[in-house]
Short mmCIF file of C-alpha atoms in Angstrom, two decimals:
data_model
loop_
_atom_site.label_atom_id
_atom_site.label_comp_id
_atom_site.label_asym_id
_atom_site.label_seq_id
_atom_site.Cartn_x
_atom_site.Cartn_y
_atom_site.Cartn_z
CA THR A 25 2.39 46.55 54.78
CA ALA A 26 5.72 46.99 53.38
CA PRO A 27 5.94 49.14 50.41
CA SER A 28 7.08 46.88 47.38
CA SER A 29 10.01 46.98 45.28
CA PRO A 30 10.18 48.45 41.68
CA ALA A 31 11.03 45.28 40.69
CA THR A 32 8.07 43.53 41.89
CA SER A 33 5.86 46.45 41.02
CA SER A 34 7.03 45.75 37.36
CA LEU A 35 6.35 42.31 37.35
CA LEU A 36 2.87 42.97 38.48
CA ASP A 37 2.11 45.47 35.95
CA HIS A 38 3.41 42.80 33.45
CA CYS A 39 1.15 40.06 34.59
CA LYS A 40 -2.09 42.44 34.37
CA ALA A 41 -1.04 43.42 30.63
CA ASN A 42 -2.49 41.27 28.08
CA PRO A 43 -0.05 38.94 26.67
CA PRO A 44 1.21 39.49 22.89
CA THR A 45 -0.81 38.44 19.85
CA TYR A 46 1.53 35.47 19.13
CA VAL A 47 0.61 33.56 22.43
CA PHE A 48 -3.15 33.62 21.51
CA VAL A 49 -2.14 32.25 17.95
CA GLN A 50 -0.16 29.31 19.87
CA GLY A 51 -3.03 28.48 21.89
CA TRP A 52 -5.13 28.32 18.82
CA GLN A 53 -2.47 26.30 17.14
CA LEU A 54 -2.52 23.92 20.22
CA LEU A 55 -6.16 23.55 19.85
CA ALA A 56 -6.11 23.10 15.88
CA LEU A 57 -3.89 19.95 16.71
CA ALA A 58 -6.40 18.81 19.57
CA VAL A 59 -9.57 18.88 18.13
CA SER A 60 -8.39 16.37 15.53
CA LEU A 61 -7.28 13.87 18.27
CA PHE A 62 -10.40 13.82 20.30
CA VAL A 63 -13.41 15.42 21.54
CA PRO A 64 -14.58 16.26 24.99
CA LYS A 65 -16.49 13.33 26.51
CA ASN A 66 -18.68 15.80 28.59
CA THR A 67 -21.58 16.91 26.62
CA LYS A 68 -21.45 20.33 28.45
CA LEU A 69 -18.02 21.06 27.70
CA LEU A 70 -18.32 19.78 24.01
CA TRP A 71 -21.24 22.36 24.05
CA PHE A 72 -18.98 25.24 25.86
CA LEU A 73 -16.10 24.25 23.17
CA LYS A 74 -18.63 24.45 19.93
CA LEU A 75 -19.77 27.89 21.29
CA HIS A 76 -16.61 29.16 22.06
CA LEU A 77 -15.17 28.51 18.80
CA LYS A 78 -18.40 30.06 16.92
CA ARG A 79 -17.72 33.16 18.79
CA ASN A 80 -14.36 33.77 17.82
CA ILE A 81 -14.84 33.19 14.14
CA ASP A 82 -13.30 36.03 12.09
CA ASN A 83 -12.06 35.78 8.89
CA LYS A 84 -10.04 39.08 9.13
CA THR A 85 -7.76 37.96 12.17
CA GLU A 86 -5.23 35.29 12.51
CA CYS A 87 -7.09 33.90 15.47
CA GLY A 88 -10.35 34.04 14.25
CA LYS A 89 -9.23 32.02 11.14
CA TYR A 90 -7.86 29.21 13.44
CA ALA A 91 -11.25 29.11 15.13
CA ALA A 92 -12.87 28.43 11.80
CA TYR A 93 -10.43 25.86 10.86
CA CYS A 94 -11.03 24.24 14.61
CA GLU A 95 -14.86 24.48 14.10
CA ARG A 96 -14.41 22.27 10.88
CA ALA A 97 -12.07 19.95 12.30
CA LEU A 98 -14.18 19.27 15.72
CA GLU A 99 -17.22 18.13 13.15
CA ARG A 100 -14.81 16.03 11.19
CA THR A 101 -13.62 14.15 14.42
CA ILE A 102 -17.13 13.93 15.49
CA LEU A 103 -18.16 12.07 12.29
CA ASN A 104 -14.90 10.00 11.81
CA GLY A 105 -14.02 9.18 15.48
CA THR A 106 -10.87 9.91 17.54
CA ARG A 107 -7.63 9.31 16.74
CA GLU A 108 -5.14 6.19 18.07
CA VAL A 109 -1.92 8.04 18.29
CA LYS A 110 -0.34 11.64 18.73
CA PRO A 111 0.32 13.97 16.19
CA SER A 112 3.10 13.23 13.66
CA ARG A 113 5.88 15.85 13.01
CA MET A 114 4.53 16.20 9.63
CA GLU A 115 1.05 17.22 10.85
CA VAL A 116 2.43 19.52 13.52
CA LEU A 117 4.65 21.54 10.98
CA SER A 118 1.76 21.78 8.61
CA ILE A 119 -0.19 23.48 11.28
CA LEU A 120 2.34 25.73 12.55
CA LEU A 121 3.78 26.69 9.08
CA LYS A 122 0.55 27.79 7.67
CA ASN A 123 -2.77 28.85 8.62
CA PRO A 124 -5.00 26.06 7.84
CA TYR A 125 -8.03 28.01 7.28
CA HIS A 126 -6.98 28.73 3.88
CA HIS A 127 -7.33 25.26 2.77
CA SER A 128 -10.16 22.63 3.12
CA LEU A 129 -7.47 20.06 3.49
CA PRO A 130 -4.68 21.32 5.49
CA HIS A 131 -2.34 18.52 4.53
CA SER A 132 -1.04 16.74 1.67
CA ILE A 133 1.29 14.21 0.62
CA PRO A 134 2.60 12.55 -2.44
CA VAL A 135 1.23 9.01 -3.50
CA HIS A 136 3.69 7.17 -5.80
CA MET A 137 2.63 5.03 -8.93
CA LEU A 138 4.70 2.38 -10.18
CA ASN A 139 5.00 4.02 -13.37
CA GLY A 140 7.40 6.47 -11.94
CA THR A 141 4.74 9.39 -11.47
CA TYR A 142 3.13 10.70 -8.54
CA GLN A 143 -0.15 12.26 -7.17
CA VAL A 144 -0.40 15.06 -4.58
CA VAL A 145 -3.59 14.61 -2.41
CA GLY A 146 -4.56 16.61 0.47
CA PHE A 147 -6.16 15.27 3.53
CA ASP A 148 -7.01 16.48 7.32
CA GLY A 149 -6.59 15.27 10.99
CA SER A 150 -9.79 12.84 10.50
CA THR A 151 -9.09 11.57 6.82
CA THR A 152 -9.36 7.82 6.63
CA ILE A 153 -7.55 5.65 4.13
CA GLU A 154 -10.93 5.05 2.58
CA GLU A 155 -11.88 8.55 1.86
CA PHE A 156 -8.27 9.15 0.85
CA LEU A 157 -8.55 6.65 -1.80
CA CYS A 158 -11.75 7.85 -2.79
CA THR A 159 -10.12 11.31 -3.70
CA LEU A 160 -7.09 9.64 -5.28
CA ASN A 161 -9.17 7.39 -7.47
CA GLN A 162 -11.19 10.48 -8.62
CA GLU A 163 -7.78 12.51 -9.36
CA THR A 164 -6.22 9.36 -11.51
CA GLY A 165 -8.89 7.97 -13.24
CA CYS A 166 -9.30 4.72 -11.55
CA ARG A 167 -12.45 2.63 -10.45
CA ASP A 168 -13.13 2.47 -6.74
CA SER A 169 -10.94 0.12 -4.74
CA GLN A 170 -13.69 -2.48 -4.38
CA HIS A 171 -13.65 -3.18 -8.11
CA SER A 172 -10.02 -1.98 -8.93
CA GLY A 173 -8.28 -3.81 -6.25
CA PHE A 174 -5.76 -0.95 -6.27
CA THR A 175 -5.20 0.32 -2.35
CA LEU A 176 -2.60 2.16 -0.70
CA PHE A 177 0.77 0.69 0.77
CA SER A 178 3.73 2.63 2.74
CA ASP A 179 7.21 1.73 2.94
CA ASP A 180 8.86 0.39 6.11
CA PRO A 181 10.72 2.96 8.25
CA ILE A 182 13.53 0.07 9.03
CA GLU A 183 13.51 -2.63 6.55
CA LYS A 184 14.50 -1.17 2.72
CA ASP A 185 12.38 -3.51 0.65
CA LEU A 186 9.37 -4.19 2.84
CA GLU A 187 6.06 -2.51 1.95
CA HIS A 188 2.95 -2.52 4.40
CA TYR A 189 -0.68 -2.78 3.43
CA ILE A 190 -2.76 -0.08 4.89
CA GLU A 191 -6.29 -0.78 6.43
CA SER A 192 -8.90 1.08 4.82
CA GLN A 193 -10.33 1.96 8.18
CA ALA A 194 -7.24 3.57 9.44
CA LYS A 195 -6.63 7.43 9.90
CA LEU A 196 -3.81 8.68 7.34
CA CYS A 197 -2.35 11.00 10.08
CA ASP A 198 -2.10 7.81 12.69
CA VAL A 199 -0.25 5.87 9.99
CA ILE A 200 2.24 8.68 9.42
CA SER A 201 2.76 9.01 13.40
CA LYS A 202 3.19 5.38 13.54
CA TRP A 203 5.81 5.26 10.95
CA GLU A 204 7.71 8.02 12.32
CA THR A 205 7.67 6.68 15.81
CA ALA A 206 9.20 3.06 14.61
CA LEU A 207 11.70 5.36 12.59
CA ARG A 208 12.52 7.47 15.75
CA GLU A 209 12.92 4.25 17.82
CA LYS A 210 15.29 2.86 15.39
CA GLY A 211 17.46 6.21 15.80
CA SER A 212 17.68 6.32 19.42
CA GLY A 213 15.18 8.96 19.80
CA LYS A 214 16.33 11.19 17.15
CA PHE A 215 14.38 12.76 14.39
CA GLU A 216 15.74 11.86 10.41
CA ASN A 217 14.45 15.08 8.94
CA THR A 218 15.48 13.73 5.36
CA ARG A 219 13.03 10.82 5.75
CA VAL A 220 9.20 10.83 5.46
CA ILE A 221 6.59 7.92 4.78
CA ARG A 222 6.63 6.78 1.15
CA LEU A 223 2.73 5.65 0.17
CA ILE A 224 2.66 3.56 -3.09
CA PHE A 225 -0.61 2.98 -4.98
CA LYS A 226 -0.78 -0.35 -6.46
CA ASN A 227 -3.15 -3.40 -7.06
CA ARG A 228 -3.82 -5.80 -3.91
CA LEU A 229 -6.81 -7.85 -5.08
CA TYR A 230 -7.38 -8.98 -8.51
CA PHE A 231 -10.83 -10.28 -9.63
CA LYS A 232 -11.26 -11.73 -13.26
CA SER A 233 -14.81 -10.59 -13.48
CA PHE A 234 -13.89 -6.79 -13.22
CA VAL A 235 -11.26 -6.93 -15.88
CA LYS A 236 -13.66 -5.74 -18.84
CA LYS A 237 -14.37 -2.50 -17.14
CA GLU A 238 -10.62 -1.53 -16.33
CA SER A 239 -9.82 1.90 -16.95
CA ASP A 240 -6.78 2.89 -19.15
CA ARG A 241 -4.73 4.42 -16.09
CA GLU A 242 -5.21 0.66 -14.28
CA ARG A 243 -4.07 -1.21 -17.20
CA LEU A 244 -1.16 0.84 -17.57
CA LEU A 245 -0.12 0.77 -13.51
CA LEU A 246 -0.80 -3.34 -13.80
CA CYS A 247 1.78 -3.40 -16.66
CA TYR A 248 4.39 -1.86 -14.51
CA GLN A 249 3.40 -3.90 -11.51
CA VAL A 250 3.82 -7.14 -13.67
CA ASN A 251 6.74 -6.11 -15.12
CA GLN A 252 8.30 -6.03 -11.60
CA GLN A 253 7.39 -9.44 -11.02
CA VAL A 254 9.00 -10.23 -14.58
CA VAL A 255 12.11 -8.67 -13.19
CA GLN A 256 12.27 -10.17 -9.84
CA GLY A 257 11.74 -13.85 -11.39
CA ARG A 258 8.13 -14.19 -10.28
CA PHE A 259 6.85 -14.92 -13.53
CA PRO A 260 7.43 -17.78 -15.86
CA LEU A 261 8.68 -16.81 -19.27
CA THR A 262 11.24 -17.82 -22.01
CA LYS A 263 14.42 -15.38 -22.70
CA GLU A 264 12.85 -14.63 -26.12
CA LEU A 265 9.40 -13.57 -24.35
CA ALA A 266 11.24 -11.44 -22.04
CA LEU A 267 13.00 -9.74 -24.66
CA GLU A 268 9.43 -9.03 -26.41
CA LEU A 269 7.94 -7.78 -23.16
CA ALA A 270 10.93 -5.46 -22.44
CA ALA A 271 10.62 -3.87 -25.87
CA LEU A 272 6.89 -3.20 -24.94
CA MET A 273 7.60 -1.93 -21.75
CA ALA A 274 10.45 0.28 -23.37
CA GLN A 275 7.87 1.66 -25.99
CA ILE A 276 5.32 2.51 -23.18
CA ASP A 277 7.89 4.19 -20.75
CA PHE A 278 10.48 5.98 -23.07
CA GLY A 279 8.28 6.14 -26.15
CA GLU A 280 9.58 5.32 -29.74
CA PHE A 281 13.20 4.42 -30.48
CA TYR A 282 14.57 6.78 -33.20
CA CYS A 283 17.93 5.52 -34.79
CA ASP A 284 19.29 8.52 -36.45
CA LYS A 285 22.84 7.63 -37.85
CA ASN A 286 23.46 11.06 -38.73
CA ARG A 287 23.99 12.44 -35.39
CA GLY A 288 27.45 12.35 -34.04
CA SER A 289 26.72 11.94 -30.28
CA GLY A 290 23.40 10.28 -30.52
CA GLY A 291 24.52 6.89 -30.94
CA THR A 292 26.25 6.84 -27.23
CA THR A 293 22.59 8.61 -25.89
CA LYS A 294 20.48 5.63 -27.53
CA GLU A 295 22.73 2.99 -26.56
CA LEU A 296 22.56 4.17 -22.66
CA GLN A 297 18.64 4.33 -23.32
CA VAL A 298 18.66 0.52 -24.58
CA LEU A 299 20.67 -0.31 -21.53
CA GLN A 300 18.42 1.47 -19.23
CA ALA A 301 15.58 -0.55 -20.74
CA LEU A 302 17.56 -3.81 -20.36
CA ASP A 303 18.24 -2.83 -16.84
CA LYS A 304 14.38 -1.88 -16.12
CA PHE A 305 12.47 -4.49 -18.23
CA TYR A 306 14.50 -7.43 -18.51
CA PRO A 307 14.78 -10.30 -15.81
CA PHE A 308 17.66 -9.98 -13.76
CA ARG A 309 17.95 -13.91 -13.76
CA TYR A 310 18.49 -13.93 -17.42
CA ARG A 311 21.66 -11.39 -17.40
CA ASP A 312 23.06 -12.15 -14.06
CA GLY A 313 26.63 -13.01 -14.62
CA ALA A 314 26.21 -12.67 -18.18
CA SER A 315 29.55 -11.64 -20.28
CA GLN A 316 30.12 -8.39 -21.75
CA GLU A 317 29.32 -9.93 -25.40
CA ALA A 318 25.95 -11.75 -24.17
CA ILE A 319 24.96 -8.10 -22.65
CA LYS A 320 25.63 -6.72 -26.21
CA HIS A 321 23.88 -9.11 -27.93
CA LEU A 322 20.75 -8.80 -25.65
CA GLN A 323 20.98 -4.92 -26.42
CA THR A 324 20.89 -5.56 -30.02
CA GLY A 325 18.00 -7.61 -29.74
CA LEU A 326 16.36 -5.41 -27.52
CA GLN A 327 16.94 -2.69 -29.58
CA GLU A 328 15.59 -4.53 -32.79
CA LYS A 329 12.52 -5.35 -31.23
CA TRP A 330 11.92 -1.82 -29.85
CA MET A 331 12.32 -0.30 -33.47
CA SER A 332 9.88 -2.80 -34.82
CA LEU A 333 7.05 -1.22 -32.62
CA LYS A 334 7.42 1.98 -34.25
CA GLY A 335 3.91 3.62 -34.53
CA ARG A 336 2.45 1.53 -31.81
CA ASN A 337 0.74 4.14 -29.33
CA LEU A 338 0.88 3.24 -25.69
CA VAL A 339 -2.70 2.15 -25.27
CA ASP A 340 -1.62 -0.40 -27.88
CA CYS A 341 1.51 -1.44 -26.11
CA VAL A 342 -0.35 -2.12 -22.74
CA ARG A 343 -3.05 -4.01 -24.41
CA ILE A 344 -0.52 -6.30 -26.17
CA TYR A 345 1.23 -6.60 -22.94
CA LEU A 346 -1.44 -7.48 -20.68
CA THR A 347 -3.07 -10.09 -23.43
CA CYS A 348 0.21 -11.87 -23.65
CA THR A 349 0.85 -12.12 -19.77
CA ARG A 350 -2.79 -12.92 -18.74
CA LYS A 351 -2.26 -16.13 -20.60
CA TRP A 352 -0.62 -17.46 -17.54
CA PRO A 353 -3.19 -19.15 -15.21
CA TYR A 354 -1.99 -17.40 -12.11
CA PHE A 355 -1.87 -13.89 -13.38
CA GLY A 356 -2.94 -11.40 -10.72
CA CYS A 357 -2.03 -13.91 -7.91
CA THR A 358 0.03 -12.46 -4.96
CA LEU A 359 3.18 -14.72 -4.53
CA PHE A 360 4.90 -15.92 -1.44
CA GLN A 361 8.35 -17.65 -1.26
CA ALA A 362 7.89 -20.22 1.49
CA LYS A 363 9.55 -23.24 3.12
CA MET A 364 7.47 -26.35 3.49
CA LYS A 365 8.08 -27.62 7.17
CA HIS A 366 4.56 -30.06 7.35
CA GLY A 367 2.57 -31.31 4.59
CA GLU A 368 1.39 -33.69 2.18
CA ASN A 369 3.58 -36.42 0.51
CA THR A 370 3.39 -34.22 -2.62
CA VAL A 371 6.00 -31.85 -1.17
CA LEU A 372 8.93 -32.85 0.94
CA PRO A 373 9.85 -31.03 4.01
CA GLY A 374 12.42 -28.14 3.23
CA THR A 375 11.18 -27.63 -0.06
CA ILE A 376 10.86 -23.94 -1.03
CA VAL A 377 7.55 -23.44 -3.12
CA TRP A 378 5.63 -20.44 -4.11
CA LEU A 379 2.23 -19.95 -2.60
CA ALA A 380 -0.08 -18.30 -4.97
CA VAL A 381 -2.81 -16.47 -3.52
CA SER A 382 -6.07 -15.79 -5.77
CA GLU A 383 -9.42 -14.54 -5.75
CA ASP A 384 -10.60 -18.03 -4.93
CA SER A 385 -7.80 -20.30 -4.07
CA ILE A 386 -4.23 -21.00 -2.61
CA SER A 387 -2.00 -22.51 -5.06
CA LEU A 388 1.33 -24.33 -4.31
CA LEU A 389 3.82 -23.76 -7.33
CA GLU A 390 7.19 -25.12 -7.97
CA LEU A 391 10.08 -22.77 -7.18
CA ARG A 392 11.98 -22.74 -10.78
CA SER A 393 9.23 -23.75 -13.09
CA MET A 394 6.36 -22.30 -11.22
CA GLN A 395 4.17 -25.30 -12.32
CA LEU A 396 1.34 -26.25 -10.19
CA ILE A 397 1.73 -28.59 -7.52
CA GLU A 398 -1.35 -28.56 -5.74
CA THR A 399 -4.56 -26.16 -5.56
CA TYR A 400 -6.87 -25.27 -2.55
CA MET A 401 -9.99 -23.98 -3.18
CA PHE A 402 -11.34 -21.30 -0.30
CA GLY A 403 -14.07 -23.75 0.42
CA GLN A 404 -11.63 -26.63 1.26
CA VAL A 405 -9.80 -24.10 4.10
CA LEU A 406 -10.98 -24.73 7.50
CA THR A 407 -8.12 -22.63 9.35
CA PHE A 408 -5.66 -20.26 8.43
CA GLY A 409 -3.07 -17.87 9.94
CA GLY A 410 -0.13 -17.87 12.09
CA CYS A 411 1.16 -20.63 14.23
CA GLN A 412 3.99 -20.02 16.41
CA ASP A 413 6.67 -18.68 14.19
CA ASP A 414 4.96 -20.50 10.70
CA PHE A 415 2.08 -19.81 8.54
CA MET A 416 -0.66 -22.71 8.93
CA LEU A 417 -3.20 -24.21 6.61
CA VAL A 418 -5.53 -26.49 7.48
CA ILE A 419 -7.36 -28.27 4.78
CA ALA A 420 -10.36 -30.56 4.65
CA SER A 421 -9.79 -34.01 3.42
CA ASP A 422 -11.37 -35.88 0.67
CA SER A 423 -10.67 -39.19 2.69
CA ALA A 424 -13.18 -40.69 4.58
CA ILE A 425 -10.65 -41.89 7.46
CA ILE A 426 -8.75 -38.53 8.04
CA GLU A 427 -11.00 -35.32 8.21
CA SER A 428 -8.34 -32.72 7.48
CA HIS A 429 -4.42 -32.00 7.36
CA LYS A 430 -2.42 -29.66 8.08
CA LEU A 431 0.25 -27.56 6.21
CA LEU A 432 3.18 -25.46 7.61
CA PHE A 433 5.26 -22.98 5.98
CA SER A 434 8.16 -21.09 7.08
CA LEU A 435 7.66 -17.25 6.47
CA SER A 436 8.92 -13.93 7.82
CA LYS A 437 6.42 -12.34 10.42
CA PRO A 438 5.60 -9.61 8.23
CA LYS A 439 4.65 -12.01 5.58
CA ILE A 440 2.49 -14.14 7.69
CA LEU A 441 0.39 -11.20 8.38
CA GLU A 442 0.31 -10.33 4.88
CA ILE A 443 -0.76 -13.47 3.45
CA THR A 444 -3.25 -13.94 6.31
CA LEU A 445 -5.13 -10.80 5.62
CA LEU A 446 -4.86 -10.95 2.01
CA ILE A 447 -6.86 -14.56 2.21
CA ALA A 448 -9.35 -13.13 4.66
CA ASP A 449 -10.04 -10.22 2.32
CA TYR A 450 -10.52 -12.51 -0.92
CA MET A 451 -12.83 -14.72 1.17
CA ASN A 452 -14.75 -11.68 2.54
CA ALA A 453 -15.01 -10.34 -1.14
CA LEU A 454 -15.93 -13.89 -2.19
CA THR A 455 -18.77 -14.24 0.23
CA GLN A 456 -20.09 -10.58 -0.64
CA ASN A 457 -19.87 -11.03 -4.52
CA SER A 458 -21.47 -14.73 -4.53
CA ALA A 459 -23.54 -16.95 -2.85
CA SER A 460 -21.39 -19.88 -3.31
CA LEU A 461 -19.46 -20.19 -0.03
CA SER A 462 -21.67 -20.87 3.04
CA GLY A 463 -20.78 -19.59 6.42
CA THR A 464 -18.99 -16.62 7.68
CA LEU A 465 -15.59 -15.19 8.24
CA SER A 466 -14.59 -13.67 11.16
CA ARG A 467 -11.88 -10.66 10.94
CA ASN A 468 -11.88 -9.00 14.57
CA MET A 469 -8.27 -8.19 14.61
CA GLN A 470 -6.87 -4.76 14.13
CA PRO A 471 -3.30 -5.49 13.18
CA ASP A 472 -0.26 -2.72 13.57
CA ILE A 473 1.19 -2.00 10.04
CA LEU A 474 4.50 -2.03 11.77
CA LYS A 475 4.20 -5.15 14.29
CA ALA A 476 3.80 -8.51 12.88
CA THR A 477 2.78 -10.79 15.71
CA PRO A 478 3.62 -14.71 15.29
CA ASP A 479 -0.08 -15.90 15.50
CA HIS A 480 -2.68 -14.27 12.98
CA GLN A 481 -5.31 -17.03 12.97
CA LEU A 482 -8.56 -16.69 11.24
CA HIS A 483 -11.37 -19.30 11.35
CA ARG A 484 -14.00 -19.77 9.03
CA ASN A 485 -17.28 -21.40 10.68
CA ASP A 486 -18.80 -23.96 8.58
CA SER A 487 -22.10 -25.91 9.49
CA GLN A 488 -20.03 -29.04 7.94
CA ILE A 489 -17.33 -28.77 10.78
CA LYS A 490 -18.38 -30.89 13.66
CA LYS A 491 -15.01 -31.17 15.50
CA ARG A 492 -12.39 -28.73 16.26
CA ILE A 493 -8.93 -29.07 14.52
CA ASP A 494 -6.29 -30.05 16.78
CA SER A 495 -3.17 -28.33 16.04
#
């Protein structure tokens, strides 16, 4: 044979040599990501993988530490099931930048509260939202979500003021990955390094029977959530009551108002604080378009009421605030602004109303006064959900001539999905907690939090219904 050239000989020697250490580390990093996504379907291959991980575990070497993490992650994936989508950029960077062996939960993310604080919570590649919430509730002093009604929402990667409820069985890493994918598609395939998913912890299901056992933290967060409704005009109250509630929230948020006239620059600072409180806690509709003189009058009124609360601690103010706001019959309801397209004679087509969803009923409220128009108990609801581009309710009729009547409301697709799932979850909770409802509710769909499709219909199977509703 012809003698090999020096270049070929050098290449062969290089191939025979062991690769550098960082190549092995990269291989283990890849495996660390893969074991959280899926497990081998072949039992023999799974057995070999477990054996390989066990043989390589060593807490003194970098590769051995990755092997130890992979073993833990594999067991978690076997327990919780495989993932739906690829890893997110956040998950990949977390694995690459630090060895996950040193942390029982290799990833962490802040959860934002409505009072402006946040709680950083750890998770791994297999953590479900239910598990994540359990940890969050323990760290924040809240009851479990089934009793408190508090759960996780995410912001929308595209729409600024849109939030999405996250299903409890979803895996957090899948949620983050879907969010990043939607953001990247919006940006024509480019990553926006400055933006990450924002998780929000707030109340979704409100049960009157569980109010007595509320924790102090739950009451505080509920105050801020009700305040959001007040500021946005989703709560009926007079200007005087609005000022009283704003003063209570100022005392809760800023603390006591000290008016020290002896300090030269203190006056301007206090005026600014009162203006901030007015902006954060007073209904926008009552100050929109107001003159400078009217705003000054509101500032003075708020300052006086705030000063009158001197000596009241946070717990007292929270109790007073909730006692006052809970007098409204629809406290705790989730409100949806909708346009009536087809319905009863009580509401003309084209009229904009509030759909108020509570633990046992759906109510129609007048837009401005928020006075009751009609209430439909869940026992009367035969069918509900998306119907083409509208939200549909089919209500059992009291008339012997007509078996049912259909109501159609114009809503955006994300809101149709939101109200449909909310009603379904309230109905499920009602059937679980009491025997007052006969029949069962089927909810087989697994909706994508970022894609609301036109039709989201859910049906109650009731033994009394003998004929199908012709929609």
